[in-house]
Amino acid sequence: MKLQRKNGLRATALGALAVSGALVLTACGSDNNSEGGDASSKPSAATSAVCKDAKGKLLASGSSAQKNAMDLWVKNYMATCTGVEVNYQSSSSGEGIIAFNQGTVGFAGSDSALKPEEVADSKKICTGGQGINLPMVGGPIAIGYKLNGVDNLVLDAPTLAKIFDSKIKNWDDEAIKALNPDAKLPSEPIQAFHRSEDSGTTQNLGKYLAAAAPSDWKYEAEKKWPAPGGQSASGSSGIASQVAAVEGSIGYFELSYAASQKISTVSVDTGASAPVAATSENASKAIAAAKIKGTGKDLALDLDYATKADGAYPIVLVTYEIACDKGNKPDTLATVKSFLTYTASEDGQKLLTEAGYAPIPAEINAKVRETVDSLS
């Protein structure tokens, strides 16, 4: 079953971001039970050399934004690397980092780079080294909504900031009307949903609002939801389920949740020549401008959330896989390297666009593969 898309959701890869890599992986079967639906993906039949030395069970946890990508990766990896079990628990970025720094998982997924204090904590687990950020998944944070009779909603950063800060409370507010002059906006209350737990997706939304609407969003960009009011739900899946069910609702989550649940998404007026829809292609245009700000083997990225480039969707996130540069546990090191080698490979990155995500730009991804190979 192919993903159902609204508001121009597409799975078109940008040629400029095509990820090069020689590793490909064979998978058996094409069924998919992830929330994102079947991405119609059939990994290339090739070598299982990526499985070298991988063995046993690998536990990982964290970001729910990458869950649908991780479901596909784990399924395809385990189909070839027989005798290896990868168990990724989708929770939240905050919980994943805690688990990593407690030494209970081989790697963690986080939609925000490690903070200095989290890096310091990681040194207790990474003997002789520290936790590093490996950008592996890109994509738009879709602003989903349910509003009968309104199919093409346009909002800008100041309006979104006021909605999520409970300053705009009804759908027929003058600010929303001005951006949607032809829409029949009801007078009903806005039901705004946010994450209940610490979330990198929340933090990235906060970075966008602070950068693009500094006069209207005065909160620090943290994983914990900062604004008063609104309603909470757990995980990207929880918010998506609420938005899909509640008339007059609005919330934020990774794009594939909108696609799988047929949720309408907001186009963002960035000041470019036209409002920009939440698509993989448009997110890729924004992520392509990212610069590496990490030092050494850390590959944390600096994203331009206030971009006004035509066709660049500004509310993006990059999910990092967090691993030790040195001092990984001997019993899981080979499997961590094997699995992350696959996810960063051409075959692994190709799945992202097909599943509604955005691949990591080729120049950055080449450094990711090099760093994964050097983990010890």
mmCIF file of N, CA and C in Angstrom, residues 223-296:
data_model
loop_
_atom_site.group_PDB
_atom_site.id
_atom_site.type_symbol
_atom_site.label_atom_id
_atom_site.label_comp_id
_atom_site.label_asym_id
_atom_site.label_seq_id
_atom_site.Cartn_x
_atom_site.Cartn_y
_atom_site.Cartn_z
ATOM 1 N N LYS A 223 13.745 20.743 25.057
ATOM 2 C CA LYS A 223 12.985 19.545 24.729
ATOM 3 C C LYS A 223 11.630 19.522 25.444
ATOM 4 N N LYS A 224 11.539 20.172 26.584
ATOM 5 C CA LYS A 224 10.287 20.217 27.335
ATOM 6 C C LYS A 224 9.416 21.341 26.788
ATOM 7 N N TRP A 225 8.128 21.053 26.564
ATOM 8 C CA TRP A 225 7.221 22.066 26.019
ATOM 9 C C TRP A 225 7.144 23.251 26.973
ATOM 10 N N PRO A 226 7.376 24.493 26.477
ATOM 11 C CA PRO A 226 7.501 25.628 27.391
ATOM 12 C C PRO A 226 6.253 26.481 27.596
ATOM 13 N N ALA A 227 5.323 26.461 26.655
ATOM 14 C CA ALA A 227 4.234 27.443 26.652
ATOM 15 C C ALA A 227 3.037 26.955 27.472
ATOM 16 N N PRO A 228 2.267 27.884 28.006
ATOM 17 C CA PRO A 228 1.074 27.504 28.767
ATOM 18 C C PRO A 228 -0.062 27.074 27.849
ATOM 19 N N GLY A 229 -1.038 26.388 28.423
ATOM 20 C CA GLY A 229 -2.223 26.011 27.660
ATOM 21 C C GLY A 229 -1.977 24.858 26.724
ATOM 22 N N GLY A 230 -2.932 24.622 25.867
ATOM 23 C CA GLY A 230 -2.833 23.516 24.931
ATOM 24 C C GLY A 230 -3.083 22.175 25.605
ATOM 25 N N GLN A 231 -3.003 21.113 24.808
ATOM 26 C CA GLN A 231 -3.192 19.766 25.303
ATOM 27 C C GLN A 231 -1.981 18.936 24.923
ATOM 28 N N SER A 232 -1.706 17.908 25.698
ATOM 29 C CA SER A 232 -0.496 17.126 25.465
ATOM 30 C C SER A 232 -0.832 15.700 25.045
ATOM 31 N N ALA A 233 0.115 15.095 24.349
ATOM 32 C CA ALA A 233 0.009 13.694 23.957
ATOM 33 C C ALA A 233 1.420 13.129 23.880
ATOM 34 N N SER A 234 1.528 11.828 24.003
ATOM 35 C CA SER A 234 2.832 11.183 24.050
ATOM 36 C C SER A 234 3.296 10.747 22.662
ATOM 37 N N GLY A 235 4.495 11.165 22.302
ATOM 38 C CA GLY A 235 5.105 10.731 21.048
ATOM 39 C C GLY A 235 4.484 11.388 19.839
ATOM 40 N N SER A 236 5.209 11.322 18.726
ATOM 41 C CA SER A 236 4.666 11.832 17.467
ATOM 42 C C SER A 236 3.387 11.105 17.098
ATOM 43 N N SER A 237 3.360 9.799 17.372
ATOM 44 C CA SER A 237 2.167 9.013 17.039
ATOM 45 C C SER A 237 0.971 9.454 17.867
ATOM 46 N N GLY A 238 1.217 9.823 19.129
ATOM 47 C CA GLY A 238 0.126 10.255 19.983
ATOM 48 C C GLY A 238 -0.482 11.570 19.526
ATOM 49 N N ILE A 239 0.365 12.524 19.160
ATOM 50 C CA ILE A 239 -0.154 13.801 18.674
ATOM 51 C C ILE A 239 -0.888 13.602 17.351
ATOM 52 N N ALA A 240 -0.304 12.808 16.455
ATOM 53 C CA ALA A 240 -0.947 12.572 15.157
ATOM 54 C C ALA A 240 -2.324 11.934 15.345
ATOM 55 N N SER A 241 -2.440 10.993 16.258
ATOM 56 C CA SER A 241 -3.731 10.345 16.500
ATOM 57 C C SER A 241 -4.759 11.336 17.016
ATOM 58 N N GLN A 242 -4.339 12.248 17.882
ATOM 59 C CA GLN A 242 -5.257 13.251 18.410
ATOM 60 C C GLN A 242 -5.709 14.212 17.301
ATOM 61 N N VAL A 243 -4.763 14.663 16.501
ATOM 62 C CA VAL A 243 -5.110 15.599 15.427
ATOM 63 C C VAL A 243 -6.035 14.934 14.414
ATOM 64 N N ALA A 244 -5.794 13.680 14.127
ATOM 65 C CA ALA A 244 -6.634 12.969 13.166
ATOM 66 C C ALA A 244 -8.066 12.815 13.676
ATOM 67 N N ALA A 245 -8.222 12.819 14.989
ATOM 68 C CA ALA A 245 -9.536 12.529 15.573
ATOM 69 C C ALA A 245 -10.313 13.759 16.025
ATOM 70 N N VAL A 246 -9.614 14.845 16.357
ATOM 71 C CA VAL A 246 -10.259 15.991 17.015
ATOM 72 C C VAL A 246 -10.475 17.135 16.029
ATOM 73 N N GLU A 247 -11.723 17.488 15.799
ATOM 74 C CA GLU A 247 -12.043 18.617 14.920
ATOM 75 C C GLU A 247 -11.513 19.916 15.540
ATOM 76 N N GLY A 248 -10.908 20.751 14.702
ATOM 77 C CA GLY A 248 -10.367 22.023 15.161
ATOM 78 C C GLY A 248 -8.980 21.916 15.764
ATOM 79 N N SER A 249 -8.345 20.755 15.588
ATOM 80 C CA SER A 249 -7.052 20.524 16.227
ATOM 81 C C SER A 249 -5.886 20.927 15.336
ATOM 82 N N ILE A 250 -4.730 21.111 15.964
ATOM 83 C CA ILE A 250 -3.474 21.376 15.273
ATOM 84 C C ILE A 250 -2.353 20.806 16.130
ATOM 85 N N GLY A 251 -1.321 20.285 15.489
ATOM 86 C CA GLY A 251 -0.195 19.704 16.217
ATOM 87 C C GLY A 251 0.990 19.539 15.295
ATOM 88 N N TYR A 252 2.082 19.007 15.810
ATOM 89 C CA TYR A 252 3.326 18.882 15.035
ATOM 90 C C TYR A 252 3.893 17.471 15.184
ATOM 91 N N PHE A 253 4.390 16.945 14.082
ATOM 92 C CA PHE A 253 4.940 15.595 14.065
ATOM 93 C C PHE A 253 5.665 15.386 12.748
ATOM 94 N N GLU A 254 6.431 14.338 12.699
ATOM 95 C CA GLU A 254 7.204 14.015 11.494
ATOM 96 C C GLU A 254 6.250 13.659 10.345
ATOM 97 N N LEU A 255 6.655 13.957 9.139
ATOM 98 C CA LEU A 255 5.778 13.939 7.971
ATOM 99 C C LEU A 255 5.077 12.611 7.721
ATOM 100 N N SER A 256 5.761 11.496 7.924
ATOM 101 C CA SER A 256 5.139 10.217 7.571
ATOM 102 C C SER A 256 3.910 9.914 8.420
ATOM 103 N N TYR A 257 3.820 10.493 9.617
ATOM 104 C CA TYR A 257 2.619 10.306 10.428
ATOM 105 C C TYR A 257 1.424 11.008 9.774
ATOM 106 N N ALA A 258 1.676 12.174 9.172
ATOM 107 C CA ALA A 258 0.593 12.867 8.456
ATOM 108 C C ALA A 258 0.163 12.060 7.241
ATOM 109 N N ALA A 259 1.144 11.499 6.532
ATOM 110 C CA ALA A 259 0.829 10.737 5.332
ATOM 111 C C ALA A 259 0.045 9.472 5.658
ATOM 112 N N SER A 260 0.484 8.740 6.676
ATOM 113 C CA SER A 260 -0.156 7.457 6.980
ATOM 114 C C SER A 260 -1.567 7.630 7.532
ATOM 115 N N GLN A 261 -1.827 8.765 8.213
ATOM 116 C CA GLN A 261 -3.148 8.991 8.792
ATOM 117 C C GLN A 261 -3.977 9.996 7.992
ATOM 118 N N LYS A 262 -3.493 10.364 6.818
ATOM 119 C CA LYS A 262 -4.223 11.246 5.910
ATOM 120 C C LYS A 262 -4.588 12.572 6.578
ATOM 121 N N ILE A 263 -3.605 13.135 7.259
ATOM 122 C CA ILE A 263 -3.806 14.399 7.969
ATOM 123 C C ILE A 263 -3.357 15.560 7.081
ATOM 124 N N SER A 264 -4.193 16.577 6.965
ATOM 125 C CA SER A 264 -3.826 17.773 6.197
ATOM 126 C C SER A 264 -2.688 18.501 6.896
ATOM 127 N N THR A 265 -1.803 19.099 6.110
ATOM 128 C CA THR A 265 -0.660 19.800 6.685
ATOM 129 C C THR A 265 -0.606 21.247 6.212
ATOM 130 N N VAL A 266 -0.063 22.090 7.058
ATOM 131 C CA VAL A 266 0.033 23.522 6.803
ATOM 132 C C VAL A 266 1.154 23.820 5.809
ATOM 133 N N SER A 267 0.909 24.732 4.886
ATOM 134 C CA SER A 267 1.975 25.323 4.077
ATOM 135 C C SER A 267 2.435 26.583 4.801
ATOM 136 N N VAL A 268 3.751 26.800 4.822
ATOM 137 C CA VAL A 268 4.313 27.883 5.622
ATOM 138 C C VAL A 268 4.682 29.066 4.741
ATOM 139 N N ASP A 269 4.161 30.237 5.112
ATOM 140 C CA ASP A 269 4.541 31.485 4.459
ATOM 141 C C ASP A 269 5.843 31.955 5.104
ATOM 142 N N THR A 270 6.955 31.791 4.385
ATOM 143 C CA THR A 270 8.271 32.139 4.921
ATOM 144 C C THR A 270 8.741 33.512 4.458
ATOM 145 N N GLY A 271 7.962 34.130 3.573
ATOM 146 C CA GLY A 271 8.414 35.353 2.935
ATOM 147 C C GLY A 271 9.008 35.088 1.568
ATOM 148 N N ALA A 272 9.042 33.807 1.169
ATOM 149 C CA ALA A 272 9.489 33.434 -0.172
ATOM 150 C C ALA A 272 8.393 33.793 -1.174
ATOM 151 N N SER A 273 8.611 33.474 -2.432
ATOM 152 C CA SER A 273 7.664 33.859 -3.478
ATOM 153 C C SER A 273 6.320 33.163 -3.336
ATOM 154 N N ALA A 274 6.294 32.022 -2.648
ATOM 155 C CA ALA A 274 5.040 31.281 -2.445
ATOM 156 C C ALA A 274 5.139 30.485 -1.157
ATOM 157 N N PRO A 275 3.992 30.211 -0.502
ATOM 158 C CA PRO A 275 4.024 29.352 0.689
ATOM 159 C C PRO A 275 4.640 27.995 0.366
ATOM 160 N N VAL A 276 5.297 27.420 1.349
ATOM 161 C CA VAL A 276 6.060 26.191 1.131
ATOM 162 C C VAL A 276 5.384 25.033 1.856
ATOM 163 N N ALA A 277 5.097 23.974 1.098
ATOM 164 C CA ALA A 277 4.449 22.791 1.669
ATOM 165 C C ALA A 277 5.461 21.904 2.383
ATOM 166 N N ALA A 278 4.965 21.115 3.316
ATOM 167 C CA ALA A 278 5.803 20.157 4.032
ATOM 168 C C ALA A 278 5.986 18.913 3.167
ATOM 169 N N THR A 279 7.088 18.846 2.442
ATOM 170 C CA THR A 279 7.420 17.678 1.630
ATOM 171 C C THR A 279 8.874 17.303 1.867
ATOM 172 N N SER A 280 9.218 16.079 1.534
ATOM 173 C CA SER A 280 10.607 15.644 1.657
ATOM 174 C C SER A 280 11.520 16.507 0.802
ATOM 175 N N GLU A 281 11.090 16.797 -0.412
ATOM 176 C CA GLU A 281 11.899 17.586 -1.329
ATOM 177 C C GLU A 281 12.153 18.976 -0.769
ATOM 178 N N ASN A 282 11.107 19.618 -0.242
ATOM 179 C CA ASN A 282 11.266 20.976 0.282
ATOM 180 C C ASN A 282 12.100 21.000 1.558
ATOM 181 N N ALA A 283 11.991 19.955 2.380
ATOM 182 C CA ALA A 283 12.850 19.858 3.559
ATOM 183 C C ALA A 283 14.301 19.668 3.147
ATOM 184 N N SER A 284 14.528 18.882 2.101
ATOM 185 C CA SER A 284 15.883 18.656 1.623
ATOM 186 C C SER A 284 16.556 19.950 1.205
ATOM 187 N N LYS A 285 15.774 20.863 0.614
ATOM 188 C CA LYS A 285 16.343 22.141 0.193
ATOM 189 C C LYS A 285 16.846 22.938 1.394
ATOM 190 N N ALA A 286 16.132 22.850 2.505
ATOM 191 C CA ALA A 286 16.572 23.542 3.709
ATOM 192 C C ALA A 286 17.762 22.837 4.356
ATOM 193 N N ILE A 287 17.715 21.516 4.426
ATOM 194 C CA ILE A 287 18.781 20.763 5.082
ATOM 195 C C ILE A 287 20.082 20.847 4.286
ATOM 196 N N ALA A 288 19.978 21.010 2.961
ATOM 197 C CA ALA A 288 21.175 21.087 2.117
ATOM 198 C C ALA A 288 22.065 22.262 2.493
ATOM 199 N N ALA A 289 21.497 23.270 3.108
ATOM 200 C CA ALA A 289 22.272 24.453 3.496
ATOM 201 C C ALA A 289 22.918 24.295 4.870
ATOM 202 N N ALA A 290 22.720 23.160 5.525
ATOM 203 C CA ALA A 290 23.258 22.946 6.871
ATOM 204 C C ALA A 290 24.776 22.885 6.856
ATOM 205 N N LYS A 291 25.385 23.353 7.926
ATOM 206 C CA LYS A 291 26.825 23.302 8.107
ATOM 207 C C LYS A 291 27.149 22.473 9.348
ATOM 208 N N ILE A 292 28.255 21.763 9.309
ATOM 209 C CA ILE A 292 28.684 20.995 10.477
ATOM 210 C C ILE A 292 29.252 21.955 11.512
ATOM 211 N N LYS A 293 28.703 21.912 12.720
ATOM 212 C CA LYS A 293 29.204 22.765 13.802
ATOM 213 C C LYS A 293 29.935 21.962 14.871
ATOM 214 N N GLY A 294 29.813 20.635 14.815
ATOM 215 C CA GLY A 294 30.514 19.797 15.774
ATOM 216 C C GLY A 294 32.010 19.792 15.513
ATOM 217 N N THR A 295 32.773 19.390 16.496
ATOM 218 C CA THR A 295 34.229 19.310 16.355
ATOM 219 C C THR A 295 34.671 17.865 16.487
ATOM 220 N N GLY A 296 35.856 17.588 15.965
ATOM 221 C CA GLY A 296 36.361 16.228 16.000
ATOM 222 C C GLY A 296 35.449 15.297 15.219
#
